[in-house]
XYZ file of C-alpha atoms in Angstrom:
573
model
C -91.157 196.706 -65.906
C -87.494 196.817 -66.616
C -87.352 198.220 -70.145
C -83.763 197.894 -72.653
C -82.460 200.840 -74.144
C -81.992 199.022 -77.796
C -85.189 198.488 -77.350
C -87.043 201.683 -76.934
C -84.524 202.934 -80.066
C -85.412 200.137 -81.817
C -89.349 201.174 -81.193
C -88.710 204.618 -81.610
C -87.220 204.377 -85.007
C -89.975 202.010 -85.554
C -92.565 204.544 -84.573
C -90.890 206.971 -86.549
C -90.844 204.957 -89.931
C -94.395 204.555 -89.472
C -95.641 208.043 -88.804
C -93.123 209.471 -91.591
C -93.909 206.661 -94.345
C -97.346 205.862 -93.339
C -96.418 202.215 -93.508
C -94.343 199.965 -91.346
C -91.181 198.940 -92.768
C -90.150 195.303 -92.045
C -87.981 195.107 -89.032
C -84.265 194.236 -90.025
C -84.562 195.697 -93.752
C -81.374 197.827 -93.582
C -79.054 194.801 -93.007
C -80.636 192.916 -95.707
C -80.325 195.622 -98.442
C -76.525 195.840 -97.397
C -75.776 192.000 -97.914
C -77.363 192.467 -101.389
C -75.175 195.011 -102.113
C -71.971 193.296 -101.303
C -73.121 190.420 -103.205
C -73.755 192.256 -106.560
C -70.010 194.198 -105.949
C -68.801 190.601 -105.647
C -69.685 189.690 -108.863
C -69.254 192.527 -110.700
C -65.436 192.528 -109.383
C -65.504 188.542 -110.290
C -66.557 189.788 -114.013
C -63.828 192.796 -114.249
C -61.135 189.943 -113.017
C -61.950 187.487 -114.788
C -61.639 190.192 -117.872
C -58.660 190.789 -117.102
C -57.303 186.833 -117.244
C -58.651 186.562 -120.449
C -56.787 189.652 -121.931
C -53.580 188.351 -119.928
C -54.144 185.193 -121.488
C -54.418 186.338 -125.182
C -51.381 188.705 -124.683
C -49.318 185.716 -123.422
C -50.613 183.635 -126.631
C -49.651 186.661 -128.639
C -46.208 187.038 -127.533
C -45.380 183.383 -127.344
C -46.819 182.444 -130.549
C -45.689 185.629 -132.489
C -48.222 185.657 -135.112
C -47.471 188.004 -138.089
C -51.188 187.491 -139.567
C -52.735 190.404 -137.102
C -52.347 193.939 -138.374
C -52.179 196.043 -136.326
C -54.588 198.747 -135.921
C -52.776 201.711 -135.652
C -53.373 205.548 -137.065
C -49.728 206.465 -137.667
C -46.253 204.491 -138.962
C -44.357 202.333 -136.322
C -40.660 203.319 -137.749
C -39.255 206.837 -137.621
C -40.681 209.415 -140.129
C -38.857 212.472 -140.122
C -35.239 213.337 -139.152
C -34.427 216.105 -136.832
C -31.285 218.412 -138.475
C -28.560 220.973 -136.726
C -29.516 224.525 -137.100
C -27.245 226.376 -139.826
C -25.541 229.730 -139.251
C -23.228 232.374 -140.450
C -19.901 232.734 -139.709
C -21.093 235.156 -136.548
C -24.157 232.264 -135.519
C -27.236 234.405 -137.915
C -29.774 231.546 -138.548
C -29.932 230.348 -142.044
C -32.202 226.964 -141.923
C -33.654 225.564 -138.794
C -35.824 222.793 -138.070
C -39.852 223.898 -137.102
C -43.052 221.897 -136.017
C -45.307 221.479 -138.666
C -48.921 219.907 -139.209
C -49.652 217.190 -141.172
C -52.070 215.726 -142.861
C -53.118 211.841 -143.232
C -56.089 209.351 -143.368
C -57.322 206.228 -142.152
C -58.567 204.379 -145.042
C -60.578 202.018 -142.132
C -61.842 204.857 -140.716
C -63.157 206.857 -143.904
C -67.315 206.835 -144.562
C -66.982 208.247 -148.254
C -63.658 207.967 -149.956
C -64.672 210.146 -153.195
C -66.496 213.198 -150.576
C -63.030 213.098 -148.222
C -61.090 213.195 -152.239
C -63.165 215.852 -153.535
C -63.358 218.303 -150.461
C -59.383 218.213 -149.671
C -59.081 218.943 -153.273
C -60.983 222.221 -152.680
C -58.378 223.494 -149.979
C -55.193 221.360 -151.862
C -55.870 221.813 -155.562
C -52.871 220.165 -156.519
C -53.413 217.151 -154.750
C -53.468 213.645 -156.712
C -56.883 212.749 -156.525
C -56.829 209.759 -158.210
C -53.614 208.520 -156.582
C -55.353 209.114 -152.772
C -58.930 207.540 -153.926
C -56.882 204.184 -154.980
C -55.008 204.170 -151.676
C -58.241 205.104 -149.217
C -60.021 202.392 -151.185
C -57.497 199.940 -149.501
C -58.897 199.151 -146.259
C -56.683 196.718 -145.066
C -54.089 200.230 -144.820
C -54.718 202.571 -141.507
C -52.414 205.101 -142.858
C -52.144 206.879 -146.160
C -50.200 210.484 -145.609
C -52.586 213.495 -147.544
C -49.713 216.357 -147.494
C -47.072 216.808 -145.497
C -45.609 219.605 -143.844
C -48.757 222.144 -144.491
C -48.925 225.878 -142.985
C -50.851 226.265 -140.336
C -53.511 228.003 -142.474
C -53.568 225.122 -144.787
C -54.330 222.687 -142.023
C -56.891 224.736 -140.164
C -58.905 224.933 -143.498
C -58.977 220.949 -143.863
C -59.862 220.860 -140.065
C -63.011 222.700 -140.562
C -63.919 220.676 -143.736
C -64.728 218.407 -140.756
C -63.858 214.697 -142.454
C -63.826 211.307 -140.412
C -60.739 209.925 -141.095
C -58.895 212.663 -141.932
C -56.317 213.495 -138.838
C -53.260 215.201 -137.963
C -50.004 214.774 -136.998
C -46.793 217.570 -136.299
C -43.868 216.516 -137.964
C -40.486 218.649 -138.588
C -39.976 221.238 -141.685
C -37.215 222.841 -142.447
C -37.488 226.531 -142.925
C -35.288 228.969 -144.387
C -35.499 232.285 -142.727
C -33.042 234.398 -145.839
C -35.941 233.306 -148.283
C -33.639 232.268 -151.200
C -30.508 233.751 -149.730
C -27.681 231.665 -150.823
C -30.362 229.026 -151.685
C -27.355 227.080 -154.137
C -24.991 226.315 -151.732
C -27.414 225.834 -148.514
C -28.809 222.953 -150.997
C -32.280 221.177 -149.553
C -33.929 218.707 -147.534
C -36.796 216.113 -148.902
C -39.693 215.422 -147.150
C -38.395 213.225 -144.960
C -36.035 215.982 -143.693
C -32.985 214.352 -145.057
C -30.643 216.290 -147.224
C -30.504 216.011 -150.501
C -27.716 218.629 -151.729
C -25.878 221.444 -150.602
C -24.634 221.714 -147.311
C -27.931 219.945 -146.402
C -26.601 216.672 -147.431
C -23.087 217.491 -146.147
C -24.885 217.730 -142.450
C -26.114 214.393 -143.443
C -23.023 212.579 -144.485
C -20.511 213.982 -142.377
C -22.261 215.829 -139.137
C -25.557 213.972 -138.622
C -28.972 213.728 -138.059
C -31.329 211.616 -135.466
C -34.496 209.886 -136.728
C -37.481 210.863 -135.165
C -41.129 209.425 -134.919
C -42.448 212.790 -134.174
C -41.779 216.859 -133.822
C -38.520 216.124 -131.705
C -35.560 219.703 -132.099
C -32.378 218.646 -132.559
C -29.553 219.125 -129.936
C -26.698 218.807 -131.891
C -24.577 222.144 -132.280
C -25.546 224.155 -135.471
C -23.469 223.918 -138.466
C -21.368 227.154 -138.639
C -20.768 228.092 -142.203
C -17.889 230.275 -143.599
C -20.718 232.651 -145.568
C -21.352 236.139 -144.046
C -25.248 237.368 -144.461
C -24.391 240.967 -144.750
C -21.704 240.201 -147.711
C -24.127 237.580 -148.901
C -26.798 240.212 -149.119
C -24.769 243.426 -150.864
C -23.380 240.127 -153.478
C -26.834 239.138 -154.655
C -28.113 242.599 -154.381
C -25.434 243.884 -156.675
C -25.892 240.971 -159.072
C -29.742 241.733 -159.412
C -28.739 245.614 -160.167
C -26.629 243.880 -162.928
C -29.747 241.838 -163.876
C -31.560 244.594 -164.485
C -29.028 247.236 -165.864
C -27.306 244.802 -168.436
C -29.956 242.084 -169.105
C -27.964 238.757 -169.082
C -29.623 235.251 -168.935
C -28.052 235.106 -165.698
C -24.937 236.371 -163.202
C -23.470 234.761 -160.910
C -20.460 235.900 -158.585
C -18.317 234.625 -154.747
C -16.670 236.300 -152.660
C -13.739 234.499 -150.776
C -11.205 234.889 -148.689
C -7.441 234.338 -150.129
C -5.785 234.242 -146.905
C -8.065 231.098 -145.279
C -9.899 229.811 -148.716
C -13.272 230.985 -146.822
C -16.297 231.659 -149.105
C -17.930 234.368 -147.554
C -20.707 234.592 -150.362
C -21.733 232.773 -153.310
C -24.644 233.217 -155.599
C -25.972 231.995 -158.959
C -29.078 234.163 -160.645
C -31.445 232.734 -160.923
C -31.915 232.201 -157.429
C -33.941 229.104 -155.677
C -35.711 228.678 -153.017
C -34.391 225.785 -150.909
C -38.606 225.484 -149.638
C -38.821 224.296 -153.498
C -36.123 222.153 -154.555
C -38.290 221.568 -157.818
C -36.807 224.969 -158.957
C -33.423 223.218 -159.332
C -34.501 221.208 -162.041
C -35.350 224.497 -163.983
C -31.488 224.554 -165.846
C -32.002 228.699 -165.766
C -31.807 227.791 -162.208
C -28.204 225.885 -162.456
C -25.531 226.940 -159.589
C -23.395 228.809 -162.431
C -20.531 228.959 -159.923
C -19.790 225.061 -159.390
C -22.717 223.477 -161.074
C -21.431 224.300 -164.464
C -18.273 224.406 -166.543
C -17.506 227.634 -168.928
C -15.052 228.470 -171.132
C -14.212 232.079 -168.760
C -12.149 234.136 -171.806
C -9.330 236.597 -170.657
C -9.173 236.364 -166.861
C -7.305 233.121 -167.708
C -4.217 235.626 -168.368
C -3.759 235.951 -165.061
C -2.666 232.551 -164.626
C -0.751 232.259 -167.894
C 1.494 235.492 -166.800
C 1.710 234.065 -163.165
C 2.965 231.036 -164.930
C 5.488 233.030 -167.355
C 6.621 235.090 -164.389
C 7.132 231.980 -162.066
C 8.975 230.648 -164.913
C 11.280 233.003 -165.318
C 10.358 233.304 -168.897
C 9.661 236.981 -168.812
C 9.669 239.978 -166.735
C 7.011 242.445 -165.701
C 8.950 244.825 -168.377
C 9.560 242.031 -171.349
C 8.565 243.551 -174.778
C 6.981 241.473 -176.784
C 6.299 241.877 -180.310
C 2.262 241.574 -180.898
C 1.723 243.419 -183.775
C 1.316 240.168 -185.567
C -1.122 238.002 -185.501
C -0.403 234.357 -184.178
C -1.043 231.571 -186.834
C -1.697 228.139 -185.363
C -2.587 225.621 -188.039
C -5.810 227.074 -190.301
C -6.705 229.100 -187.190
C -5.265 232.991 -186.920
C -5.500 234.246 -183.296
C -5.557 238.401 -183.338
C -6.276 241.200 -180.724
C -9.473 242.696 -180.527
C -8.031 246.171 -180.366
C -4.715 245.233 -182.614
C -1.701 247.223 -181.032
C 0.571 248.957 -183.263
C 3.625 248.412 -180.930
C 5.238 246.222 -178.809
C 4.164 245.476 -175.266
C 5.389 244.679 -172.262
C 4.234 241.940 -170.623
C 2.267 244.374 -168.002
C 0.887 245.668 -171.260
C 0.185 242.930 -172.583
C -2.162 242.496 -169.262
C -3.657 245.634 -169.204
C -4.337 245.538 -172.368
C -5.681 241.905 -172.363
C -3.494 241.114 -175.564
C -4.776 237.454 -176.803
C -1.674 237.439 -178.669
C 0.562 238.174 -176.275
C -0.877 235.804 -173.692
C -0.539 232.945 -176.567
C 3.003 234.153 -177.443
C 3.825 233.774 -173.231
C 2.142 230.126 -173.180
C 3.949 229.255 -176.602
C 7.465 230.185 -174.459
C 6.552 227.820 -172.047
C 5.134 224.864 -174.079
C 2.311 222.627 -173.865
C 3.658 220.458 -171.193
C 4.507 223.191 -168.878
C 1.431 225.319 -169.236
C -0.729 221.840 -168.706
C 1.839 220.778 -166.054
C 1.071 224.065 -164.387
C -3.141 224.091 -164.825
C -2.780 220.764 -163.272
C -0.672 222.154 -159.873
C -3.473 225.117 -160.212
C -6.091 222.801 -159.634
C -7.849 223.023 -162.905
C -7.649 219.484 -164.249
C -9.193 217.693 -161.622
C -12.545 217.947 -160.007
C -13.184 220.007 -157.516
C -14.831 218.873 -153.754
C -16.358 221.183 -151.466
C -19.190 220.799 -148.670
C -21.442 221.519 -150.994
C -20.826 219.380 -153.222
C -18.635 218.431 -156.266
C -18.034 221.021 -158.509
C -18.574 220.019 -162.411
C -15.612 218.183 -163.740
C -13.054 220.272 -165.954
C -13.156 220.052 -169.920
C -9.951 220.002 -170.732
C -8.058 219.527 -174.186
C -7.500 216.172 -175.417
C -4.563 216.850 -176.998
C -2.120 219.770 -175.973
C -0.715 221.484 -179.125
C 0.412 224.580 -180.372
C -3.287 225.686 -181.149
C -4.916 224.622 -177.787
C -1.874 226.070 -176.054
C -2.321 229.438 -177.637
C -6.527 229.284 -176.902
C -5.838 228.037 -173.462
C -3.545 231.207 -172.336
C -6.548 233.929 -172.755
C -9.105 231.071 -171.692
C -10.727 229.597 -174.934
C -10.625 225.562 -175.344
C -10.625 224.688 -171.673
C -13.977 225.133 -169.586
C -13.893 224.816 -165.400
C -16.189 225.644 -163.014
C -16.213 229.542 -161.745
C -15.332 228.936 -158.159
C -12.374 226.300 -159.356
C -11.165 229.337 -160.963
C -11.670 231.493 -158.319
C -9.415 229.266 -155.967
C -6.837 229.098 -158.679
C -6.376 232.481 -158.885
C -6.794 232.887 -155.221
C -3.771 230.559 -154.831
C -1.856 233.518 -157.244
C -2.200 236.087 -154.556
C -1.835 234.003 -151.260
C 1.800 234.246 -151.382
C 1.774 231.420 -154.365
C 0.167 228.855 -151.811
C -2.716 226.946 -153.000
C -5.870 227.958 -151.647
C -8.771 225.203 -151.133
C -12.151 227.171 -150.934
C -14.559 225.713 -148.167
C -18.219 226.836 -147.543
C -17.446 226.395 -143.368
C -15.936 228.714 -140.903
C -12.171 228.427 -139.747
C -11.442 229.448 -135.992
C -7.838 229.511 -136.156
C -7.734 232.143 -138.449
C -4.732 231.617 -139.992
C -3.631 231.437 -143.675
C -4.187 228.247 -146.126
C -1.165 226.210 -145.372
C -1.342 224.664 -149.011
C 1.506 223.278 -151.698
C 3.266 226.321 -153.152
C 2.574 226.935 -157.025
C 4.578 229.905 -157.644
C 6.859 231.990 -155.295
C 5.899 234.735 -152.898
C 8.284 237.238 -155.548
C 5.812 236.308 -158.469
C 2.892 236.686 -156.136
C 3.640 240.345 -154.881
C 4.473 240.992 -158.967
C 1.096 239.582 -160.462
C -0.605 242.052 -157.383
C 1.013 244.908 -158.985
C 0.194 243.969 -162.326
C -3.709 243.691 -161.403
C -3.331 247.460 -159.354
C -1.884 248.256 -163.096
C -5.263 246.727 -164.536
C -7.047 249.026 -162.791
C -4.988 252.677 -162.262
C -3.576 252.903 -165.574
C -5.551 254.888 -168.010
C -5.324 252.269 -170.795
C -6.074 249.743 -168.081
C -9.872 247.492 -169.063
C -10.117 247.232 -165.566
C -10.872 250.849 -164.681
C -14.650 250.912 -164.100
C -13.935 248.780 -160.978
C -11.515 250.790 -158.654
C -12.637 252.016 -155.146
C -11.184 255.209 -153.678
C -8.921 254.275 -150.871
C -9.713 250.122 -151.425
C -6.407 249.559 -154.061
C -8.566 247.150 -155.989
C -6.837 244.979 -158.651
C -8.284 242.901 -161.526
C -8.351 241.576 -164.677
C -11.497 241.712 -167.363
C -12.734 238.930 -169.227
C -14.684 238.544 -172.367
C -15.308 234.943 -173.613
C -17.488 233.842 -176.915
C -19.835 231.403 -176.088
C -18.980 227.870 -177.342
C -21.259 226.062 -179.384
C -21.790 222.823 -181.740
C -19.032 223.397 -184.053
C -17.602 226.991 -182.506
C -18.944 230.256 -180.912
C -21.553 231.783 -180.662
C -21.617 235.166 -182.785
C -23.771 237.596 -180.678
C -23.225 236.313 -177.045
C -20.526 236.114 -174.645
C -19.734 235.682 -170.750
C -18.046 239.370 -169.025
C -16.188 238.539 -166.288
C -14.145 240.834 -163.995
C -11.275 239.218 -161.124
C -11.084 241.237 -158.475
C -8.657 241.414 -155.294
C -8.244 243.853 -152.537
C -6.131 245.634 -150.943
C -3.860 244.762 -153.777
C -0.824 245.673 -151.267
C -1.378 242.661 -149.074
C -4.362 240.831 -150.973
C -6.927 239.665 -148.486
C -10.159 238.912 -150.809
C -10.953 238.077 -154.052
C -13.899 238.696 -156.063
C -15.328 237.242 -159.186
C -18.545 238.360 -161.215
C -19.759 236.862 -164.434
C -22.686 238.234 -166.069
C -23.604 235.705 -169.018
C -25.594 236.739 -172.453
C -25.451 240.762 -171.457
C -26.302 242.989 -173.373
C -25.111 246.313 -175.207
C -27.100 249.067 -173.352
C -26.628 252.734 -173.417
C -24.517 252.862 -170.200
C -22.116 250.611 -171.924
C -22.111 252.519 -175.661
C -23.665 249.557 -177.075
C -20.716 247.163 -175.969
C -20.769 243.975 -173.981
C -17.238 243.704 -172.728
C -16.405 243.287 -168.537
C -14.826 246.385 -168.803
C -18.167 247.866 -169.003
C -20.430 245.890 -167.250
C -18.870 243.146 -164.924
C -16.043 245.588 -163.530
C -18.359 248.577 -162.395
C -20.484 245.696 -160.809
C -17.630 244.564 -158.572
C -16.642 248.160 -158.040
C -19.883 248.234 -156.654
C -19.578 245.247 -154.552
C -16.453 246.179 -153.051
C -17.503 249.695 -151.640
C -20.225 247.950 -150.255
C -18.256 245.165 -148.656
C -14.542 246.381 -148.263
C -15.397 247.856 -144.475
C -17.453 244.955 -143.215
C -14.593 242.665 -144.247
C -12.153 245.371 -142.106
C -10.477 246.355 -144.685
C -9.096 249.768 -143.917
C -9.529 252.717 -146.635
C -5.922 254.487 -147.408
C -5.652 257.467 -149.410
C -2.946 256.488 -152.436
C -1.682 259.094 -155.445
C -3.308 257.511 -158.397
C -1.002 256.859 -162.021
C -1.741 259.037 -164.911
């Protein structure tokens, strides 16, 4: 008998399945168990599609009927929260604030089991957190976001990670950080804690350069903000300033170093410092930017403008006598030296000496027109602008007399801001041009191209007259001369005004410094305010002893990283 082939596999497998099983398996099972299969995958794909519609459908309604009713449920803000800044940098690119990637903290109220254990157990690891601000806003369900702290160390957010609280996520958002610490803290200003600026240079960046919202921990790549300050003159500044801190014991010192030629500050710094990371120390008004944040009444440096202004004037001459023997009488008010001379000065003399009467006799030449006429071309009446900021508005006389033009020439009855000063008397040693002080670097390099206020002749005189200052042996300036530097200043000693006059046991020392006094490239100016007598100083509070060995000091420090070359000079007995 013929047999087919299918048919003995067919048997075979048969055979197989029942000697293996030990029961015969229907004949044609395999195909039916596959048709099942397909079936079920049919329907489960029918399911999944028709899913799908439905979700298509809804999104379609959504769109088309935009319906504001549906909050959304969502775990962090839809618009931008944070604002990515430019780096800032020296004048040779050292970082002084950058932009870094740091955790924060928020909840989901919708997502929080027990409001008052999540309040209680972040307190333990933030114990200045506003408990009962947070427990109102978790107990608001219909929010998904309520931010816990922002901008945490990593430490700080590790801790709340292992308190291990449902609800309670995190998110990295940008921080600014300030790698000098409170280096120059005043005039780098600070950012809120949204990233935007708030003062300083910080908010110039934000009004003038720009920043770029951001929804998360997105750098910046905008070129950093190049800044006229120099670290290492930054540094000696505030170092020397804390020596005088501790040496003297004022309330406070402040001081700037700037360059006459281009109006560059290359440092500025107020004592108390602050720490741009707090911004709440700003509100402390220990903690006031002395240099532009507040006006002061600045005593006998003022001379150096009232001379300039005699000089320019042609009123006197370096060699003028003048007779100040006398005391000058101005209404019930009796102006006098505080070392009376016996003779006659010259008007270099009366500099060196620091003669109040001689300075008023000088302004009283010139009149109160002309000696306001030529504060105002100083710069002294009007408010001062820079990038970081506007400097405190000038107190100025009301009405200019005879008594307020006698106060005025040695620096009583008229208060400005120390760094409108500065530029002022910056502008007297640039050749007579006026010098506008800036906080950001110049690459040209080349000299303040500003309105003349005296001539170049008077200029090159009133450089002498500050060497004089400082060589002469009756000079006040003394304590502050460098070997080899040809420093130049003037001293100043101011009575504190108060309700109703001065203060009796307090003043602000002051010394005005410029170097080399042959070609002046850089001016100084340190105040100490409230010193006091010590025995370095024989008791007395004057900037002669106190504010002119500090910017001695300074200078050494400084004079060679600002290339000033040392030159060996025969020194006047």
């Amino acid at each position: 008998m013929a047999v087919d082939r299918d048919d003995v596999l067919i048997r075979g497998a048969t055979a197989h399945m029942v000697s293996s099983a030990g029961t015969r398996a229907p004949l044609g099972h395999g195909a039916t168990s596959g048709a099942a299969r397909r079936r079920a995958e049919a329907a489960v794909y029918g399911v999944l599609f028709s899913a799908f519609m439905v979700v298509i459908a809804q999104l379609f309604v959504l769109a088309v009927g935009r319906r504001t009713d549906i909050a959304l449920a969502i775990s962090e803000p839809v618009a931008a929260t944070s604002f990515s800044r430019p780096d800032i940098v020296d004048r040779n690119g050292r970082l002084l604030a950058t932009d870094l990637e740091a955790p924060s903290i928020f909840a989901d109220p919708g997502v929080v089991l027990d409001r008052d254990e999540v309040v209680e157990k972040l307190s333990t690891v933030l114990p200045d957190l506003n408990a009962s601000e947070l427990l109102r806003a978790l107990s608001d369900k219909s929010r998904r976001f309520v931010w816990v702290r922002r901008g945490v160390s990593p430490g700080i957010a590790q801790r709340v990670h292992d308190l291990g609280l449902p609800g309670v996520s995190f998110r990295y958002e940008l921080k600014r950080a300030y790698p000098g610490g409170k280096m120059a803290g005043h005039a780098l200003g600070y950012v809120d804690v949204d990233n935007r600026g708030v003062a300083g240079i910080e908010k110039y960046i934000d009004d003038k350069v720009g920043v770029d919202p951001v929804h998360s921990a997105v750098l910046s790549n905008r070129p950093p903000v190049r800044l006229s300050l120099d670290i290492g003159v930054q540094h000696a500044l505030e170092d020397e300033l804390d020596d005088a801190m501790r040496r003297y014991h004022p309330e406070g010192a402040a001081g700037v170093v700037l360059n006459i030629k281009t109006g560059e500050i290359l440092a500025s710094s107020s004592l108390p410092r602050v720490d741009p990371t707090w911004p709440a120390q700003t509100l402390n008004d220990k903690r006031v930017d002395r240099m532009m944040g507040g006006t002061y009444e600045l005593g006998s440096v003022f001379k150096t403008l009232t001379v300039a202004m005699a000089l320019d004037e042609g009123l006197a001459k370096p060699d003028t006598v003048l007779d100040v023997t006398k005391p000058l009488e101005a209404g019930r008010f009796t102006v006098t030296d505080m070392h009376p001379s016996r003779k006659p000065l010259t008007v270099t003399e009366v500099f060196t000496h620091s003669s109040n009467v001689g300075a008023g006799m000088l302004a009283l030449q010139a009149g109160p027109e002309k000696l306001r006429a030529f504060l105002q071309k100083a710069g002294l009446l009007d408010q001062l602008q820079t990038e970081a900021g506007a400097v405190a508005s000038p107190q100025v006389p009301q009405r200019w007399n005879r008594a307020t033009t006698i106060t005025a020439s040695f620096g009583h009855g008229i208060a400005v801001a120390p760094l409108q000063f500065a530029a002022a008397a910056a502008t007297i040693f640039n050749g007579g041009k006026t010098v506008h002080p800036t906080f950001l670097r110049k690459f040209d390099a080349g000299t303040a191209d500003g309105k003349p206020l005296i001539s170049a002749a008077t200029s090159r005189q009133m450089a002498d007259i500050m060497r004089a200052n400082v060589i002469d042996k009756d000079g006040t300036g003394r304590k502050a001369d460098v070997p080899g530097y040809r420093v130049g200043g003037k001293t100043g000693t101011a009575d504190i005004a108060s309700k109703g006059g001065y203060t009796t046991n307090a003043v602000i020392s002051s010394f005005l410094g410029a170097f080399p006094t042959d070609d002046p490239q850089y001016l100084t100016f340190v105040m100490l305010f409230e010193p006091k007598g010590v025995a370095d100083t024989a008791g007395h509070r004057t900037g002669g002893t106190n504010a002119a060995p500090v910017t001695g000091e300074l200078i050494a420090r400084v004079a060679a990283q600002l290339g000033v070359a040392p030159q060996l000079e025969v020194v006047r007995q």
